[in-house]
């Protein structure tokens, strides 16, 4: 899922200080699960803004609300009319949600209240780990379920490199060596010989260096009149 | 000038601190019952401030004595988090505190709350801008 972190309050205050009617809108999918941008966090952020405004003698009308997903028009439709009553929407969705909102309601200011951090999973309660970079050409079949693009600091397709020591990567003592993880996994599976396989240079043309990517599926597109 | 009489809210676990709080009558202090420290959310603390509290104290069960295992530890961690928010807002983290209190210890409840209340008196009303 998409993992995010709330922006520092100071930044949130600075960006919203000039607005008189604010709606803090949470998103109840990924960012709610990672405890950064759901309904609970929307309420909390609204209270913090209210408190700040009172201190700075800058009255505000503020409401906290949330929708199931800010990254799909159908869900935004449900609250569209209500949203238009506000001067600004402080969206606690990920960057995808913020931009979908901005496209759907172009006449309104939509500001981000989160920093979208990465694609990952909860390692344990309170700890989230990045494990996919959405490179568009998955190699997990060659690396047996551990992504070298994400988990190897140099995104090497064949490793480990000389910087690997006792399972730790040379870039930081807190970073596991992705290739050591792959090795350990193959060892546990009794297939260490797979380590000898050379993975050819990866096709990076599907990755994020060539502008926004787009997928078009004619089989599921709805043609007018259908 | 007349001495400042702050308004303070104590958010008390119904299995411990609230039972102690019920036996007391401290002027300027409103005790609010919460079902468990684990049920406390950051927003509840902020809301207390927005509704006029100048100081908030969260009180839950003694260490390793929570009816729901870890509610007290969670409450303590949430208090630490909100202290950070209050600091960022320029309100001051000292306006929020956590204390463990047993159900039968109204003396400790009174002591902890009075101590904080005195501090709030010294601090005076909440004022000032966010530190930029
Ligand atoms: S030490 Fe491991 S993770 Fe770090 S760059 Fe080398 S192979 Fe990649």
mmCIF file of N, CA, C and O in Angstrom, chain B residues 35-111:
data_model
loop_
_atom_site.group_PDB
_atom_site.id
_atom_site.type_symbol
_atom_site.label_atom_id
_atom_site.label_comp_id
_atom_site.label_asym_id
_atom_site.label_seq_id
_atom_site.Cartn_x
_atom_site.Cartn_y
_atom_site.Cartn_z
ATOM 1 N N UNK B 35 -12.730 5.169 28.692
ATOM 2 C CA UNK B 35 -12.921 3.737 28.935
ATOM 3 C C UNK B 35 -11.631 2.980 29.244
ATOM 4 O O UNK B 35 -11.649 1.977 29.920
ATOM 5 N N UNK B 36 -10.512 3.469 28.725
ATOM 6 C CA UNK B 36 -9.219 2.807 28.941
ATOM 7 C C UNK B 36 -8.176 3.736 28.336
ATOM 8 O O UNK B 36 -8.483 4.481 27.395
ATOM 9 N N UNK B 37 -6.954 3.682 28.831
ATOM 10 C CA UNK B 37 -5.895 4.519 28.249
ATOM 11 C C UNK B 37 -5.741 4.243 26.756
ATOM 12 O O UNK B 37 -5.422 5.126 25.967
ATOM 13 N N UNK B 38 -5.985 2.987 26.361
ATOM 14 C CA UNK B 38 -5.824 2.616 24.953
ATOM 15 C C UNK B 38 -6.859 3.301 24.067
ATOM 16 O O UNK B 38 -6.674 3.426 22.861
ATOM 17 N N UNK B 39 -7.969 3.721 24.667
ATOM 18 C CA UNK B 39 -9.033 4.366 23.891
ATOM 19 C C UNK B 39 -8.759 5.854 23.672
ATOM 20 O O UNK B 39 -9.470 6.525 22.934
ATOM 21 N N UNK B 40 -7.759 6.361 24.346
ATOM 22 C CA UNK B 40 -7.427 7.781 24.210
ATOM 23 C C UNK B 40 -6.862 8.033 22.811
ATOM 24 O O UNK B 40 -6.037 7.267 22.326
ATOM 25 N N UNK B 41 -7.351 9.080 22.160
ATOM 26 C CA UNK B 41 -6.796 9.468 20.860
ATOM 27 C C UNK B 41 -6.159 10.835 21.014
ATOM 28 O O UNK B 41 -6.554 11.630 21.868
ATOM 29 N N UNK B 42 -5.227 11.134 20.135
ATOM 30 C CA UNK B 42 -4.565 12.452 20.166
ATOM 31 C C UNK B 42 -5.603 13.571 20.137
ATOM 32 O O UNK B 42 -5.487 14.572 20.823
ATOM 33 N N UNK B 43 -6.629 13.338 19.309
ATOM 34 C CA UNK B 43 -7.627 14.392 19.101
ATOM 35 C C UNK B 43 -8.362 14.744 20.402
ATOM 36 O O UNK B 43 -8.743 15.896 20.603
ATOM 37 N N UNK B 44 -8.538 13.762 21.299
ATOM 38 C CA UNK B 44 -9.246 14.056 22.550
ATOM 39 C C UNK B 44 -8.479 15.094 23.368
ATOM 40 O O UNK B 44 -9.071 15.985 23.970
ATOM 41 N N UNK B 45 -7.181 14.964 23.372
ATOM 42 C CA UNK B 45 -6.356 15.903 24.148
ATOM 43 C C UNK B 45 -6.440 17.296 23.512
ATOM 44 O O UNK B 45 -6.672 18.299 24.193
ATOM 45 N N UNK B 46 -6.290 17.332 22.181
ATOM 46 C CA UNK B 46 -6.332 18.637 21.488
ATOM 47 C C UNK B 46 -7.705 19.290 21.674
ATOM 48 O O UNK B 46 -7.819 20.497 21.871
ATOM 49 N N UNK B 47 -8.742 18.447 21.633
ATOM 50 C CA UNK B 47 -10.102 18.970 21.783
ATOM 51 C C UNK B 47 -10.293 19.594 23.167
ATOM 52 O O UNK B 47 -10.946 20.613 23.308
ATOM 53 N N UNK B 48 -9.716 18.970 24.176
ATOM 54 C CA UNK B 48 -9.819 19.527 25.536
ATOM 55 C C UNK B 48 -9.215 20.932 25.552
ATOM 56 O O UNK B 48 -9.796 21.857 26.126
ATOM 57 N N UNK B 49 -8.082 21.092 24.896
ATOM 58 C CA UNK B 49 -7.465 22.425 24.835
ATOM 59 C C UNK B 49 -8.363 23.398 24.072
ATOM 60 O O UNK B 49 -8.565 24.531 24.494
ATOM 61 N N UNK B 50 -8.908 22.914 22.959
ATOM 62 C CA UNK B 50 -9.749 23.808 22.147
ATOM 63 C C UNK B 50 -11.046 24.168 22.859
ATOM 64 O O UNK B 50 -11.683 25.162 22.537
ATOM 65 N N UNK B 51 -11.429 23.346 23.820
ATOM 66 C CA UNK B 51 -12.656 23.660 24.551
ATOM 67 C C UNK B 51 -12.364 24.404 25.850
ATOM 68 O O UNK B 51 -13.191 24.468 26.741
ATOM 69 N N UNK B 52 -11.166 24.934 25.968
ATOM 70 C CA UNK B 52 -10.878 25.859 27.063
ATOM 71 C C UNK B 52 -9.884 25.408 28.104
ATOM 72 O O UNK B 52 -9.522 26.177 28.987
ATOM 73 N N UNK B 53 -9.434 24.149 28.027
ATOM 74 C CA UNK B 53 -8.457 23.712 29.033
ATOM 75 C C UNK B 53 -7.126 24.418 28.800
ATOM 76 O O UNK B 53 -6.725 24.636 27.658
ATOM 77 N N UNK B 54 -6.482 24.785 29.903
ATOM 78 C CA UNK B 54 -5.147 25.384 29.775
ATOM 79 C C UNK B 54 -4.075 24.362 30.118
ATOM 80 O O UNK B 54 -2.878 24.607 29.986
ATOM 81 N N UNK B 55 -4.529 23.217 30.592
ATOM 82 C CA UNK B 55 -3.619 22.120 30.888
ATOM 83 C C UNK B 55 -4.406 20.829 30.893
ATOM 84 O O UNK B 55 -5.584 20.817 31.239
ATOM 85 N N UNK B 56 -3.766 19.750 30.454
ATOM 86 C CA UNK B 56 -4.446 18.451 30.419
ATOM 87 C C UNK B 56 -3.529 17.415 31.054
ATOM 88 O O UNK B 56 -2.320 17.404 30.796
ATOM 89 N N UNK B 57 -4.122 16.580 31.871
ATOM 90 C CA UNK B 57 -3.351 15.481 32.449
ATOM 91 C C UNK B 57 -4.071 14.181 32.135
ATOM 92 O O UNK B 57 -5.292 14.091 32.312
ATOM 93 N N UNK B 58 -3.323 13.214 31.638
ATOM 94 C CA UNK B 58 -3.903 11.898 31.353
ATOM 95 C C UNK B 58 -3.472 10.968 32.480
ATOM 96 O O UNK B 58 -2.285 10.908 32.819
ATOM 97 N N UNK B 59 -4.438 10.297 33.065
ATOM 98 C CA UNK B 59 -4.113 9.394 34.177
ATOM 99 C C UNK B 59 -4.704 8.018 33.908
ATOM 100 O O UNK B 59 -5.900 7.895 33.648
ATOM 101 N N UNK B 60 -3.834 7.024 33.965
ATOM 102 C CA UNK B 60 -4.295 5.651 33.730
ATOM 103 C C UNK B 60 -3.705 4.726 34.798
ATOM 104 O O UNK B 60 -3.084 5.192 35.749
ATOM 105 N N UNK B 61 -3.914 3.432 34.593
ATOM 106 C CA UNK B 61 -3.528 2.444 35.613
ATOM 107 C C UNK B 61 -2.013 2.397 35.849
ATOM 108 O O UNK B 61 -1.229 2.821 35.006
ATOM 109 N N UNK B 62 -1.643 1.843 36.986
ATOM 110 C CA UNK B 62 -0.230 1.673 37.309
ATOM 111 C C UNK B 62 0.422 0.740 36.290
ATOM 112 O O UNK B 62 -0.245 -0.094 35.680
ATOM 113 N N UNK B 63 1.712 0.905 36.145
ATOM 114 C CA UNK B 63 2.500 0.076 35.221
ATOM 115 C C UNK B 63 2.185 -1.416 35.451
ATOM 116 O O UNK B 63 2.125 -1.879 36.599
ATOM 117 N N UNK B 64 2.014 -2.125 34.369
ATOM 118 C CA UNK B 64 1.727 -3.575 34.396
ATOM 119 C C UNK B 64 0.470 -3.932 35.196
ATOM 120 O O UNK B 64 0.335 -5.033 35.715
ATOM 121 N N UNK B 65 -0.433 -2.959 35.318
ATOM 122 C CA UNK B 65 -1.646 -3.231 36.078
ATOM 123 C C UNK B 65 -2.888 -2.797 35.307
ATOM 124 O O UNK B 65 -3.929 -2.535 35.889
ATOM 125 N N UNK B 66 -2.733 -2.714 33.988
ATOM 126 C CA UNK B 66 -3.847 -2.245 33.162
ATOM 127 C C UNK B 66 -4.831 -3.401 32.962
ATOM 128 O O UNK B 66 -4.431 -4.529 32.664
ATOM 129 N N UNK B 67 -6.100 -3.094 33.088
ATOM 130 C CA UNK B 67 -7.130 -4.124 32.913
ATOM 131 C C UNK B 67 -7.077 -4.698 31.497
ATOM 132 O O UNK B 67 -7.435 -5.846 31.263
ATOM 133 N N UNK B 68 -6.658 -3.859 30.549
ATOM 134 C CA UNK B 68 -6.577 -4.319 29.168
ATOM 135 C C UNK B 68 -5.125 -4.478 28.720
ATOM 136 O O UNK B 68 -4.789 -4.178 27.577
ATOM 137 N N UNK B 69 -4.282 -4.877 29.634
ATOM 138 C CA UNK B 69 -2.869 -5.191 29.391
ATOM 139 C C UNK B 69 -1.954 -3.988 29.172
ATOM 140 O O UNK B 69 -1.043 -3.757 29.949
ATOM 141 N N UNK B 70 -2.169 -3.246 28.059
ATOM 142 C CA UNK B 70 -1.189 -2.208 27.727
ATOM 143 C C UNK B 70 -1.801 -0.836 27.498
ATOM 144 O O UNK B 70 -1.161 0.036 26.916
ATOM 145 N N UNK B 71 -3.060 -0.662 27.910
ATOM 146 C CA UNK B 71 -3.727 0.624 27.660
ATOM 147 C C UNK B 71 -2.970 1.790 28.271
ATOM 148 O O UNK B 71 -2.874 2.869 27.682
ATOM 149 N N UNK B 72 -2.409 1.552 29.476
ATOM 150 C CA UNK B 72 -1.673 2.627 30.138
ATOM 151 C C UNK B 72 -0.409 3.004 29.359
ATOM 152 O O UNK B 72 -0.110 4.189 29.184
ATOM 153 N N UNK B 73 0.306 1.981 28.863
ATOM 154 C CA UNK B 73 1.533 2.268 28.095
ATOM 155 C C UNK B 73 1.192 3.040 26.825
ATOM 156 O O UNK B 73 1.905 3.954 26.418
ATOM 157 N N UNK B 74 0.082 2.643 26.203
ATOM 158 C CA UNK B 74 -0.311 3.330 24.971
ATOM 159 C C UNK B 74 -0.663 4.780 25.259
ATOM 160 O O UNK B 74 -0.304 5.680 24.496
ATOM 161 N N UNK B 75 -1.379 4.985 26.368
ATOM 162 C CA UNK B 75 -1.765 6.357 26.713
ATOM 163 C C UNK B 75 -0.515 7.203 26.933
ATOM 164 O O UNK B 75 -0.415 8.334 26.454
ATOM 165 N N UNK B 76 0.459 6.628 27.598
ATOM 166 C CA UNK B 76 1.689 7.376 27.881
ATOM 167 C C UNK B 76 2.391 7.760 26.578
ATOM 168 O O UNK B 76 2.872 8.883 26.421
ATOM 169 N N UNK B 77 2.406 6.815 25.629
ATOM 170 C CA UNK B 77 3.058 7.104 24.349
ATOM 171 C C UNK B 77 2.300 8.171 23.568
ATOM 172 O O UNK B 77 2.886 9.015 22.902
ATOM 173 N N UNK B 78 0.971 8.112 23.647
ATOM 174 C CA UNK B 78 0.176 9.114 22.925
ATOM 175 C C UNK B 78 0.394 10.491 23.524
ATOM 176 O O UNK B 78 0.462 11.490 22.806
ATOM 177 N N UNK B 79 0.516 10.532 24.849
ATOM 178 C CA UNK B 79 0.783 11.816 25.506
ATOM 179 C C UNK B 79 2.119 12.372 24.999
ATOM 180 O O UNK B 79 2.237 13.558 24.661
ATOM 181 N N UNK B 80 3.113 11.496 24.900
ATOM 182 C CA UNK B 80 4.432 11.949 24.426
ATOM 183 C C UNK B 80 4.317 12.519 23.009
ATOM 184 O O UNK B 80 4.923 13.543 22.687
ATOM 185 N N UNK B 81 3.507 11.881 22.179
ATOM 186 C CA UNK B 81 3.333 12.353 20.797
ATOM 187 C C UNK B 81 2.671 13.732 20.773
ATOM 188 O O UNK B 81 3.118 14.640 20.081
ATOM 189 N N UNK B 82 1.591 13.857 21.551
ATOM 190 C CA UNK B 82 0.862 15.138 21.538
ATOM 191 C C UNK B 82 1.714 16.247 22.170
ATOM 192 O O UNK B 82 1.623 17.399 21.763
ATOM 193 N N UNK B 83 2.561 15.889 23.101
ATOM 194 C CA UNK B 83 3.483 16.885 23.663
ATOM 195 C C UNK B 83 4.298 17.497 22.515
ATOM 196 O O UNK B 83 4.532 18.706 22.474
ATOM 197 N N UNK B 84 4.722 16.644 21.585
ATOM 198 C CA UNK B 84 5.477 17.118 20.417
ATOM 199 C C UNK B 84 4.648 18.104 19.593
ATOM 200 O O UNK B 84 5.146 19.140 19.152
ATOM 201 N N UNK B 85 3.358 17.764 19.410
ATOM 202 C CA UNK B 85 2.489 18.661 18.629
ATOM 203 C C UNK B 85 2.361 20.010 19.346
ATOM 204 O O UNK B 85 2.431 21.076 18.728
ATOM 205 N N UNK B 86 2.169 19.944 20.664
ATOM 206 C CA UNK B 86 1.978 21.184 21.441
ATOM 207 C C UNK B 86 3.233 22.046 21.367
ATOM 208 O O UNK B 86 3.166 23.274 21.285
ATOM 209 N N UNK B 87 4.363 21.377 21.367
ATOM 210 C CA UNK B 87 5.639 22.104 21.263
ATOM 211 C C UNK B 87 5.700 22.815 19.905
ATOM 212 O O UNK B 87 6.010 24.000 19.824
ATOM 213 N N UNK B 88 5.357 22.053 18.850
ATOM 214 C CA UNK B 88 5.372 22.641 17.498
ATOM 215 C C UNK B 88 4.404 23.811 17.394
ATOM 216 O O UNK B 88 4.609 24.737 16.612
ATOM 217 N N UNK B 89 3.329 23.750 18.161
ATOM 218 C CA UNK B 89 2.318 24.809 18.079
ATOM 219 C C UNK B 89 2.677 25.996 18.949
ATOM 220 O O UNK B 89 1.963 26.992 18.966
ATOM 221 N N UNK B 90 3.747 25.869 19.704
ATOM 222 C CA UNK B 90 4.147 26.978 20.562
ATOM 223 C C UNK B 90 3.317 27.079 21.836
ATOM 224 O O UNK B 90 3.380 28.067 22.556
ATOM 225 N N UNK B 91 2.523 26.034 22.133
ATOM 226 C CA UNK B 91 1.694 26.039 23.339
ATOM 227 C C UNK B 91 2.547 25.606 24.537
ATOM 228 O O UNK B 91 2.315 26.023 25.668
ATOM 229 N N UNK B 92 3.536 24.787 24.254
ATOM 230 C CA UNK B 92 4.410 24.310 25.328
ATOM 231 C C UNK B 92 4.013 22.918 25.750
ATOM 232 O O UNK B 92 2.852 22.668 26.073
ATOM 233 N N UNK B 93 4.992 22.038 25.761
ATOM 234 C CA UNK B 93 4.690 20.633 26.084
ATOM 235 C C UNK B 93 4.364 20.436 27.557
ATOM 236 O O UNK B 93 3.761 19.433 27.938
ATOM 237 N N UNK B 94 4.734 21.410 28.408
ATOM 238 C CA UNK B 94 4.490 21.246 29.849
ATOM 239 C C UNK B 94 3.021 21.389 30.219
ATOM 240 O O UNK B 94 2.638 21.149 31.363
ATOM 241 N N UNK B 95 2.222 21.766 29.275
ATOM 242 C CA UNK B 95 0.788 21.880 29.572
ATOM 243 C C UNK B 95 0.075 20.532 29.487
ATOM 244 O O UNK B 95 -1.132 20.444 29.662
ATOM 245 N N UNK B 96 0.834 19.519 29.169
ATOM 246 C CA UNK B 96 0.265 18.172 29.089
ATOM 247 C C UNK B 96 1.145 17.228 29.903
ATOM 248 O O UNK B 96 2.370 17.322 29.841
ATOM 249 N N UNK B 97 0.514 16.346 30.670
ATOM 250 C CA UNK B 97 1.312 15.402 31.460
ATOM 251 C C UNK B 97 0.596 14.063 31.570
ATOM 252 O O UNK B 97 -0.612 13.974 31.314
ATOM 253 N N UNK B 98 1.366 13.075 31.937
ATOM 254 C CA UNK B 98 0.820 11.730 32.150
ATOM 255 C C UNK B 98 1.188 11.265 33.559
ATOM 256 O O UNK B 98 2.295 11.547 34.026
ATOM 257 N N UNK B 99 0.263 10.595 34.226
ATOM 258 C CA UNK B 99 0.592 10.009 35.528
ATOM 259 C C UNK B 99 -0.204 8.729 35.739
ATOM 260 O O UNK B 99 -1.376 8.658 35.375
ATOM 261 N N UNK B 100 0.438 7.714 36.315
ATOM 262 C CA UNK B 100 -0.291 6.490 36.664
ATOM 263 C C UNK B 100 -0.874 6.614 38.080
ATOM 264 O O UNK B 100 -0.185 7.105 38.976
ATOM 265 N N UNK B 101 -2.120 6.198 38.253
ATOM 266 C CA UNK B 101 -2.766 6.297 39.575
ATOM 267 C C UNK B 101 -3.646 5.074 39.798
ATOM 268 O O UNK B 101 -4.401 4.671 38.900
ATOM 269 N N UNK B 102 -3.589 4.507 40.994
ATOM 270 C CA UNK B 102 -4.442 3.353 41.317
ATOM 271 C C UNK B 102 -5.832 3.838 41.725
ATOM 272 O O UNK B 102 -5.992 4.969 42.203
ATOM 273 N N UNK B 103 -6.814 2.964 41.562
ATOM 274 C CA UNK B 103 -8.215 3.324 41.833
ATOM 275 C C UNK B 103 -8.428 3.795 43.270
ATOM 276 O O UNK B 103 -9.258 4.657 43.540
ATOM 277 N N UNK B 104 -7.657 3.227 44.196
ATOM 278 C CA UNK B 104 -7.876 3.557 45.610
ATOM 279 C C UNK B 104 -6.928 4.640 46.117
ATOM 280 O O UNK B 104 -6.764 4.817 47.304
ATOM 281 N N UNK B 105 -6.267 5.342 45.194
ATOM 282 C CA UNK B 105 -5.256 6.293 45.647
ATOM 283 C C UNK B 105 -5.619 7.731 45.304
ATOM 284 O O UNK B 105 -4.952 8.385 44.490
ATOM 285 N N UNK B 106 -6.683 8.227 45.915
ATOM 286 C CA UNK B 106 -7.083 9.609 45.632
ATOM 287 C C UNK B 106 -6.042 10.615 46.131
ATOM 288 O O UNK B 106 -5.960 11.747 45.651
ATOM 289 N N UNK B 107 -5.219 10.139 47.088
ATOM 290 C CA UNK B 107 -4.170 11.036 47.607
ATOM 291 C C UNK B 107 -3.149 11.310 46.499
ATOM 292 O O UNK B 107 -2.780 12.446 46.230
ATOM 293 N N UNK B 108 -2.748 10.262 45.815
ATOM 294 C CA UNK B 108 -1.774 10.441 44.728
ATOM 295 C C UNK B 108 -2.397 11.243 43.580
ATOM 296 O O UNK B 108 -1.745 12.080 42.961
ATOM 297 N N UNK B 109 -3.663 10.948 43.306
ATOM 298 C CA UNK B 109 -4.363 11.700 42.252
ATOM 299 C C UNK B 109 -4.324 13.187 42.602
ATOM 300 O O UNK B 109 -3.936 14.032 41.783
ATOM 301 N N UNK B 110 -4.712 13.499 43.826
ATOM 302 C CA UNK B 110 -4.767 14.894 44.259
ATOM 303 C C UNK B 110 -3.385 15.537 44.166
ATOM 304 O O UNK B 110 -3.239 16.643 43.643
ATOM 305 N N UNK B 111 -2.388 14.803 44.642
ATOM 306 C CA UNK B 111 -1.014 15.330 44.618
ATOM 307 C C UNK B 111 -0.573 15.661 43.193
ATOM 308 O O UNK B 111 -0.113 16.771 42.914
#
